[in-house]
Amino acid sequence: MMQASRARLFKEYKEVQRDKSGDSDIKLSCDDTNIFKWTALIKGPSETPYQEGVFLLAMTVPEQYPLVPPQVRFVTKIFHPNVHFKTGEICLDILKTAWSPAWTLQSVCRAIIALMAHPEPDSPLNCDCGNLLRSGDDRGYQSMARMYTRLAATANKGNH
Amino acid sequence: MAPDSVQMPASVNNGPNSEQAYEKQTPNNSGGASRKKKVNRSAKLKQYKLDARREQWLSQGKNKGPAKHNGDLGPLSDVNKVGFNHVESTMYSEMDSRSPKSSIGEDNEGSSLQESDNEFAFNSPQNAPRKEANIQRQQRPGSSSSSCSGFISEDEDGSLDDWEAVADALNLNEDSLKLSREKVREEIPTNAQFQTNTGYSTEAENKGILKLEDKIKPILIPTRAGRTGNGRAWRPDDVSRPVSLPSLSKQHSFPTQSGGLSTWRSTNRNEPSIPSAIPPSCPICYEDLDATDSNFVPCACGFHLCLFCHKRIVEQDGRCPSCRNQYAPIDVGINVSAFSRLSRSCSMISSA
């Protein structure tokens, strides 16, 4: 079992190495010593309050992978209704019930980018953020999210 | 001088000689303008030659007899001495004796002859589009396992001269080699799509297209379909495509929906895509699909996966990774021909 997940992860790793230049929104990398620990840097999608931000994701891959989904959380602080503000836990169906073994770490990252662009305020992990959106205060949500993107996810915090 | 007599000694050493002979032929064959074309297409032509030559070797694998060698390849190695027109006529007369003279457009039983003819005609760019269609048609009739053994025998033979050149095209993208290998084994009818991806120029084009499309729809156009690209049941923009189906990314790098491409590719585009073309590797564990796996389609949606992964999934939640429907209780969807293929592919592995 573990062997299978290891083999698959190794192939995903090779795939990532090969496509490195291809997908500039996602930089997946694997822990040097543990192939079950991955990190990903994803760019905030444009025309969202997260644009120009770079967000770090930590991925822990279970031994039953790919039959069970990887555990993914935001390391970079993000103000988003479906991401827990403190823990970075992500509420995303494909990371829970809707997972399919045909998904990969790369496609998970893409799904997360899609989630950033399309928040689901009706199943919030960040209730404050969800309430802003549900009450129709889009401007409030936008500015809060943009602020946290500047604070936490932008490299040049006013240094330049 | 009767060309038949010359053929005999040179015929055994067929690989590099015949290839070189063709290259030299080209100027005779094509005018100045088409020569330019040829430069542009050289990468593609390389691939075509590779394929044609594979078929050629394949057919040799089928008919090991020395007499057959003479018949197939003798005239080709002789081109330099005899001159182009003469050789052509010899070739055709050879063909006449062996099989109906059906050089270009028709399906031909004597596949070996047809292939040598094919390689021949590839060197004249005017024929290229038509030839492409022809080659696609050819691959279907060939028996899958025998084509495999043909490919292997290629490796074993000493004709490395050509292969170094061809390998230049392939080394960059070892997967493309893999793909073509798989392609031969599985007789994927849309293999021309793979071919188009192996040339340098087309690859570059495709990357551009990929990026562009990513910008247009940044949502959920996931990863990893590099290999499974052809294994799709739906186009990404297909209306009937289930929402839950994880879309697999590199479909976009295939030329199907991109504009501004050369004519021969657009002929591919118009071809009906086969609903469940077999991916070269299991989308779950990424191990190569063997013949048994390739014939194993446990779900009505046509999603291919290996038996091993299927078993693991059935033991857990038992839903198809693609359409998320519950798998039916295990049926052994393996027919007799699959078994015979399996045994042959085993013998192939042991001989390799």
XYZ file of C-alpha atoms in Angstrom:
512
model
C 0.000 0.000 0.000
C 2.622 2.448 1.096
C 4.749 1.327 -1.769
C 2.057 2.245 -4.237
C 1.600 5.730 -2.871
C 5.325 6.238 -2.826
C 5.618 5.170 -6.428
C 2.835 7.443 -7.478
C 4.264 10.389 -5.584
C 7.617 9.786 -7.119
C 6.102 9.890 -10.557
C 4.221 13.035 -9.705
C 7.476 14.489 -8.536
C 9.132 13.678 -11.828
C 6.194 15.158 -13.633
C 6.529 18.334 -11.635
C 10.223 18.538 -12.389
C 9.560 18.146 -16.047
C 6.793 20.725 -16.206
C 8.527 23.242 -14.058
C 8.430 25.965 -16.636
C 4.931 25.112 -17.790
C 2.762 26.179 -14.917
C 3.960 29.422 -13.475
C 1.062 29.767 -11.050
C 2.019 26.715 -9.076
C 5.385 25.725 -7.711
C 5.180 22.326 -6.148
C 8.115 21.000 -4.239
C 8.736 17.993 -2.143
C 10.537 17.690 1.142
C 14.082 16.512 0.544
C 13.838 13.639 2.943
C 10.166 12.792 3.001
C 8.183 12.292 -0.153
C 4.954 12.456 1.827
C 5.553 16.083 2.758
C 5.041 18.629 0.035
C 4.801 22.355 -0.173
C 3.324 24.471 -2.880
C 3.609 28.129 -3.694
C 0.575 29.385 -5.541
C -0.060 32.779 -6.998
C -3.266 34.513 -6.096
C -5.547 34.579 -9.121
C -5.772 37.889 -10.905
C -8.801 40.103 -10.504
C -9.287 38.866 -6.992
C -8.148 40.510 -3.764
C -5.454 37.838 -3.649
C -3.668 38.870 -6.788
C -0.001 39.656 -6.470
C 0.070 37.487 -3.392
C 2.062 34.291 -3.172
C 0.614 31.742 -0.809
C 2.394 28.819 0.742
C 0.514 25.566 1.090
C 1.616 22.656 3.202
C 0.538 19.257 1.976
C 0.693 16.059 3.923
C 0.101 12.992 1.854
C -1.381 9.974 3.607
C -0.099 6.503 2.969
C -3.313 5.483 1.289
C -2.875 8.182 -1.308
C -4.238 8.438 -3.952
C -7.267 6.639 -2.606
C -7.604 9.242 0.092
C -6.935 12.921 -0.471
C -3.859 14.776 0.712
C -4.238 17.096 3.664
C -3.636 20.618 2.530
C -3.578 23.821 4.520
C -2.536 27.383 4.012
C 0.652 28.323 5.793
C 0.374 31.894 4.574
C -2.372 33.785 6.309
C -5.326 34.400 4.063
C -8.682 36.045 4.548
C -11.070 33.769 2.749
C -14.436 32.368 3.829
C -13.398 28.761 3.224
C -10.015 28.911 4.912
C -9.636 28.841 8.649
C -7.964 32.069 9.608
C -5.815 30.580 12.351
C -5.029 27.067 11.217
C -5.171 27.535 7.474
C -7.475 24.557 7.122
C -9.259 24.517 3.788
C -12.878 23.630 3.274
C -12.972 22.174 -0.171
C -15.084 19.270 -1.271
C -12.448 17.629 -3.370
C -10.186 17.472 -0.328
C -12.881 15.601 1.533
C -15.812 13.737 0.045
C -15.435 14.546 -3.610
C -11.848 13.398 -3.847
C -11.009 11.206 -6.781
C -7.820 9.198 -7.126
C -7.468 10.655 -10.571
C -6.619 13.992 -9.027
C -3.046 14.890 -8.350
C -1.261 17.299 -6.074
C -0.996 19.622 -8.999
C -4.714 19.493 -9.666
C -5.389 20.053 -5.987
C -3.385 23.264 -6.220
C -5.402 24.302 -9.201
C -8.604 23.592 -7.356
C -7.407 25.758 -4.494
C -6.620 28.584 -6.854
C -10.111 28.202 -8.239
C -11.504 28.302 -4.733
C -9.660 31.556 -4.085
C -11.325 33.064 -7.105
C -14.734 31.678 -6.226
C -15.328 31.737 -2.488
C -18.246 29.755 -1.094
C -19.576 31.845 1.778
C -22.256 29.316 2.598
C -19.849 26.808 4.077
C -17.484 29.124 5.891
C -14.524 28.233 8.004
C -13.839 31.907 8.491
C -17.193 33.110 9.743
C -16.289 36.783 9.738
C -15.333 36.605 6.133
C -18.349 34.502 5.272
C -20.650 36.950 7.003
C -19.202 39.856 5.078
C -19.970 38.129 1.829
C -23.338 36.814 2.900
C -24.455 40.221 4.005
C -23.491 41.527 0.621
C -20.579 43.624 1.813
C -18.369 42.743 -1.068
C -16.314 45.861 -0.661
C -15.594 45.009 2.950
C -14.537 41.520 1.999
C -12.383 42.765 -0.839
C -10.512 45.272 1.252
C -9.970 42.917 4.163
C -8.737 40.182 1.864
C -6.519 42.599 0.000
C -5.067 43.909 3.199
C -4.137 40.461 4.423
C -2.723 39.605 1.052
C -0.472 42.665 1.285
C 0.473 41.931 4.857
C 1.105 38.234 4.647
C 1.464 37.135 1.062
C 3.479 39.833 -0.622
C 7.217 39.654 -0.483
C 8.012 43.340 -0.563
C 6.162 44.644 2.461
C 7.025 48.223 1.763
C 10.722 47.510 1.721
C 11.123 48.657 -1.821
C 21.851 -4.090 -65.458
C 19.008 -5.927 -63.967
C 18.266 -4.370 -60.662
C 17.073 -7.605 -59.223
C 20.511 -8.998 -59.332
C 21.939 -6.038 -57.502
C 19.441 -6.231 -54.783
C 20.511 -9.503 -53.474
C 23.810 -8.676 -51.804
C 22.863 -5.335 -50.383
C 19.529 -6.347 -49.173
C 20.384 -7.782 -45.799
C 21.774 -4.584 -44.445
C 18.629 -2.673 -44.741
C 18.315 -0.165 -41.933
C 20.642 2.799 -42.418
C 21.200 2.276 -46.071
C 17.668 2.532 -47.068
C 17.245 5.595 -44.980
C 20.191 7.372 -46.504
C 19.056 6.432 -49.882
C 15.840 8.214 -49.296
C 17.441 11.369 -48.087
C 19.433 11.562 -51.224
C 16.410 11.042 -53.260
C 14.599 13.993 -51.966
C 16.096 16.719 -54.132
C 15.123 14.798 -57.201
C 11.712 14.464 -55.929
C 10.805 17.963 -54.926
C 11.201 21.400 -56.397
C 12.815 24.408 -54.724
C 9.711 25.597 -52.963
C 8.896 22.263 -51.538
C 12.446 21.915 -50.402
C 11.861 24.846 -48.129
C 8.781 23.186 -46.874
C 10.819 20.222 -46.165
C 13.127 22.126 -43.914
C 10.194 23.291 -41.907
C 8.890 19.858 -41.599
C 12.086 18.074 -41.040
C 11.262 17.352 -37.462
C 7.909 15.973 -38.402
C 9.322 14.009 -41.204
C 11.768 12.507 -38.845
C 8.924 11.289 -36.808
C 7.156 9.955 -39.822
C 10.194 8.133 -40.929
C 10.548 6.714 -37.527
C 7.036 5.443 -37.629
C 7.311 4.125 -41.100
C 10.526 2.422 -40.231
C 9.011 0.914 -37.202
C 6.358 -0.556 -39.351
C 8.982 -1.777 -41.685
C 10.886 -3.534 -38.982
C 7.709 -4.784 -37.612
C 6.902 -6.498 -40.788
C 10.341 -8.000 -40.829
C 9.667 -9.350 -37.400
C 6.615 -11.010 -38.820
C 8.366 -12.584 -41.710
C 11.753 -13.616 -40.577
C 12.608 -15.372 -43.793
C 15.570 -13.947 -45.690
C 13.693 -14.043 -48.959
C 11.268 -11.561 -47.610
C 14.096 -9.243 -46.700
C 15.271 -9.202 -50.191
C 11.898 -8.460 -51.499
C 11.208 -5.639 -49.135
C 14.362 -3.770 -48.846
C 16.638 -4.744 -51.598
C 15.568 -2.104 -54.030
C 15.747 0.584 -51.421
C 19.357 0.088 -50.566
C 20.103 0.224 -54.190
C 18.841 3.639 -54.932
C 22.177 5.341 -55.131
C 23.504 3.149 -57.832
C 20.546 2.882 -60.015
C 18.938 6.261 -59.920
C 15.623 7.393 -58.773
C 13.218 6.628 -61.554
C 14.664 3.325 -62.198
C 14.370 2.350 -58.628
C 10.882 3.482 -58.399
C 9.917 1.316 -61.258
C 11.738 -1.578 -59.746
C 9.998 -1.065 -56.543
C 6.665 -1.088 -58.120
C 7.402 -4.097 -60.177
C 8.468 -5.798 -57.022
C 5.260 -4.831 -55.463
C 3.303 -6.057 -58.369
C 4.705 -9.465 -58.010
C 3.808 -9.575 -54.390
C 0.601 -7.746 -53.868
C -1.865 -5.584 -55.710
C -0.331 -2.265 -56.610
C -2.080 -0.115 -54.148
C 0.510 2.386 -53.271
C -1.078 5.343 -51.647
C -4.675 5.622 -50.780
C -5.819 2.077 -50.292
C -5.582 -0.312 -47.473
C -3.168 -2.949 -48.386
C -2.766 -6.430 -47.078
C 0.934 -6.667 -47.738
C 1.712 -4.180 -45.066
C 5.439 -4.445 -45.337
C 5.462 -3.348 -48.908
C 3.115 -0.598 -48.211
C 5.306 0.695 -45.510
C 8.418 0.774 -47.520
C 6.427 2.600 -50.074
C 5.313 4.942 -47.427
C 8.676 5.917 -46.253
C 9.498 6.474 -49.802
C 6.752 8.930 -50.355
C 7.301 10.809 -47.174
C 10.295 12.393 -48.658
C 8.235 14.282 -51.107
C 6.415 16.842 -49.073
C 3.570 17.079 -51.473
C 2.470 13.689 -50.443
C 2.778 14.253 -46.767
C -0.795 15.094 -45.854
C -2.161 12.170 -47.650
C 0.422 9.917 -46.242
C -0.431 10.873 -42.790
C -3.906 9.586 -43.186
C -2.502 6.491 -44.661
C -0.235 5.736 -41.800
C -2.978 6.120 -39.361
C -4.996 3.639 -41.222
C -2.123 1.286 -41.350
C -1.635 0.993 -37.690
C -4.998 -0.439 -37.085
C -4.694 -3.624 -39.040
C -1.348 -4.517 -37.516
C -1.605 -6.960 -34.676
C -0.636 -5.250 -31.491
C 1.667 -7.747 -29.919
C 3.584 -8.416 -33.031
C 4.165 -4.757 -33.461
C 5.707 -4.743 -30.058
C 8.112 -7.458 -30.844
C 8.937 -5.635 -34.001
C 9.890 -2.624 -32.047
C 12.100 -4.565 -29.745
C 13.894 -6.275 -32.518
C 14.705 -2.853 -33.757
C 16.623 -2.191 -30.604
C 18.480 -5.403 -30.843
C 19.657 -4.905 -34.347
C 22.793 -3.043 -35.016
C 21.388 -0.295 -37.160
C 22.229 2.487 -34.788
C 23.261 5.084 -37.302
C 19.772 6.227 -37.979
C 18.726 5.799 -34.523
C 21.166 8.301 -33.267
C 19.623 10.870 -35.487
C 16.156 9.872 -34.590
C 17.038 9.702 -30.958
C 17.923 13.359 -31.045
C 14.325 14.026 -31.688
C 13.225 11.620 -29.066
C 15.671 12.087 -26.270
C 14.397 15.483 -25.454
C 11.088 14.037 -24.685
C 11.512 10.523 -23.554
C 7.846 10.318 -22.983
C 7.114 10.770 -26.580
C 9.055 7.654 -27.233
C 7.088 5.939 -24.620
C 3.937 7.214 -26.123
C 4.773 6.040 -29.523
C 5.719 2.702 -28.146
C 2.450 2.445 -26.363
C 0.716 3.717 -29.374
C 1.973 0.910 -31.450
C 1.068 -1.587 -28.871
C -2.403 -0.403 -28.362
C -3.227 0.694 -31.826
C -4.572 3.998 -30.733
C -6.185 5.294 -33.842
C -5.596 8.926 -32.981
C -1.912 8.421 -32.692
C -1.212 11.184 -35.119
C -1.919 13.536 -32.310
C 0.963 12.119 -30.442
C 3.116 12.394 -33.457
C 2.414 16.016 -33.795
C 3.562 16.589 -30.298
C 6.926 15.098 -30.749
C 8.348 17.613 -33.144
C 10.238 20.519 -31.623
C 8.349 23.198 -33.418
C 4.952 21.862 -32.624
C 5.878 21.448 -29.043
C 6.800 25.062 -28.776
C 3.566 26.025 -30.429
C 1.617 23.933 -28.085
C 3.198 25.477 -25.069
C 2.156 28.846 -26.256
C -1.324 27.594 -26.714
C -1.358 26.017 -23.347
C -0.479 29.233 -21.625
C -2.988 31.173 -23.544
C -5.746 28.819 -22.682
C -4.764 28.796 -19.076
C -5.287 32.479 -18.978
C -8.656 32.222 -20.562
C -9.964 29.706 -18.144
C -7.919 29.607 -15.000
C -10.293 27.277 -13.272
C -9.716 23.624 -12.654
C -7.783 22.653 -15.620
C -5.616 20.417 -13.591
C -2.436 18.720 -14.027
C -1.021 15.783 -15.127
C -2.717 14.553 -18.056
C 0.516 14.579 -19.856
C 0.157 10.981 -20.525
C -3.490 10.541 -20.074
C -4.215 13.312 -22.478
C -5.516 11.000 -25.075
C -7.457 8.989 -22.617
C -10.189 11.482 -22.396
C -13.758 10.691 -22.826
C -14.701 14.324 -23.232
C -13.120 17.422 -24.488
C -12.660 19.966 -21.741
C -15.242 22.192 -23.284
C -17.668 19.440 -24.072
C -21.176 20.228 -22.952
C -22.000 16.689 -22.022
C -18.963 16.417 -19.870
C -19.785 15.648 -16.225
C -18.867 18.467 -13.919
C -17.337 16.162 -11.406
C -14.902 14.683 -13.838
C -11.444 15.802 -12.894
C -10.143 17.471 -15.939
C -6.686 16.431 -16.843
C -4.527 19.176 -18.017
C -2.372 18.557 -20.965
C -5.286 17.863 -23.099
C -4.798 21.483 -23.858
C -1.422 20.923 -25.289
C -2.888 18.696 -27.873
C -3.662 20.445 -31.081
C -7.325 19.630 -31.124
C -8.718 23.038 -30.445
C -5.953 25.317 -31.506
C -6.021 27.394 -34.591
C -3.338 28.532 -36.958
C -1.808 25.165 -37.497
C -0.552 23.533 -40.568
C -2.926 21.714 -42.807
C -1.980 18.220 -42.012
C -2.723 18.821 -38.440
C -6.075 20.258 -39.139
C -6.993 17.062 -40.825
C -6.391 15.434 -37.499
C -8.598 17.887 -35.824
C -11.485 16.940 -37.984
C -11.147 13.353 -37.181
C -13.710 11.990 -34.822
C -12.091 11.455 -31.481
C -12.446 7.957 -30.243
C -14.376 8.117 -27.005
C -12.214 5.961 -24.811
C -8.757 5.934 -26.275
C -6.500 3.969 -24.041
C -4.042 5.943 -21.955
C -0.519 4.581 -21.841
C -0.420 4.483 -18.086
C -2.857 4.019 -15.267
C -4.094 7.443 -14.198
C -4.153 6.324 -10.589
C -0.801 4.705 -9.962
C 0.919 5.911 -13.158
C 2.223 2.453 -13.845
C 2.107 1.448 -17.477
C -1.009 -0.345 -18.522
C -0.313 -3.794 -19.849
C -2.485 -5.466 -22.441
C -4.853 -6.883 -19.878
C -5.289 -3.544 -18.218
C -5.829 -1.854 -21.529
C -8.744 -4.115 -22.204
C -10.169 -3.621 -18.777
C -12.910 -1.044 -18.671
C -14.763 -1.521 -15.406
C -17.038 1.479 -15.750
C -19.499 2.530 -18.385
C -17.839 5.926 -18.593
C -14.858 4.293 -20.263
C -12.316 5.267 -17.650
C -9.245 3.087 -17.867
C -7.266 2.028 -14.874
C -5.147 -0.937 -13.951
C -6.618 -3.984 -12.302
C -4.598 -3.396 -9.193
C -5.941 0.097 -8.620
C -9.425 -1.041 -9.470
C -9.230 -3.683 -6.809
C -8.028 -1.207 -4.238
C -10.804 1.195 -5.091
C -13.452 -1.487 -4.971
C -12.211 -2.487 -1.544
C -12.679 1.069 -0.361
C -15.437 3.336 -1.550
C -15.876 1.560 -4.861
C -16.623 4.578 -6.997
C -15.200 5.226 -10.401
C -12.526 7.927 -10.159
C -13.836 9.555 -13.260
C -17.613 9.614 -13.090
C -17.977 8.840 -9.362
C -20.562 6.197 -9.989
C -20.442 3.046 -7.978
C -18.558 0.296 -9.717
C -20.590 -2.708 -10.651
C -19.616 -5.903 -8.850
C -16.397 -7.125 -10.334
C -16.795 -8.513 -13.770
C -13.948 -10.145 -15.478
C -13.987 -8.108 -18.600
C -11.098 -9.857 -20.203
C -11.626 -11.610 -23.431
C -9.586 -14.314 -25.006
C -7.669 -12.072 -27.289
C -6.528 -10.109 -24.302
C -5.027 -13.237 -22.854
C -3.165 -14.085 -25.978
C -1.848 -10.575 -26.111
C -0.796 -10.792 -22.542
C 1.167 -13.928 -23.079
C 2.879 -12.404 -26.045
C 3.713 -9.241 -24.266
C 5.214 -11.331 -21.503
C 7.435 -13.102 -23.930
C 8.376 -9.743 -25.308
C 9.469 -8.540 -21.920
C 11.549 -11.589 -21.284
C 13.271 -11.238 -24.619
C 14.048 -7.598 -24.105
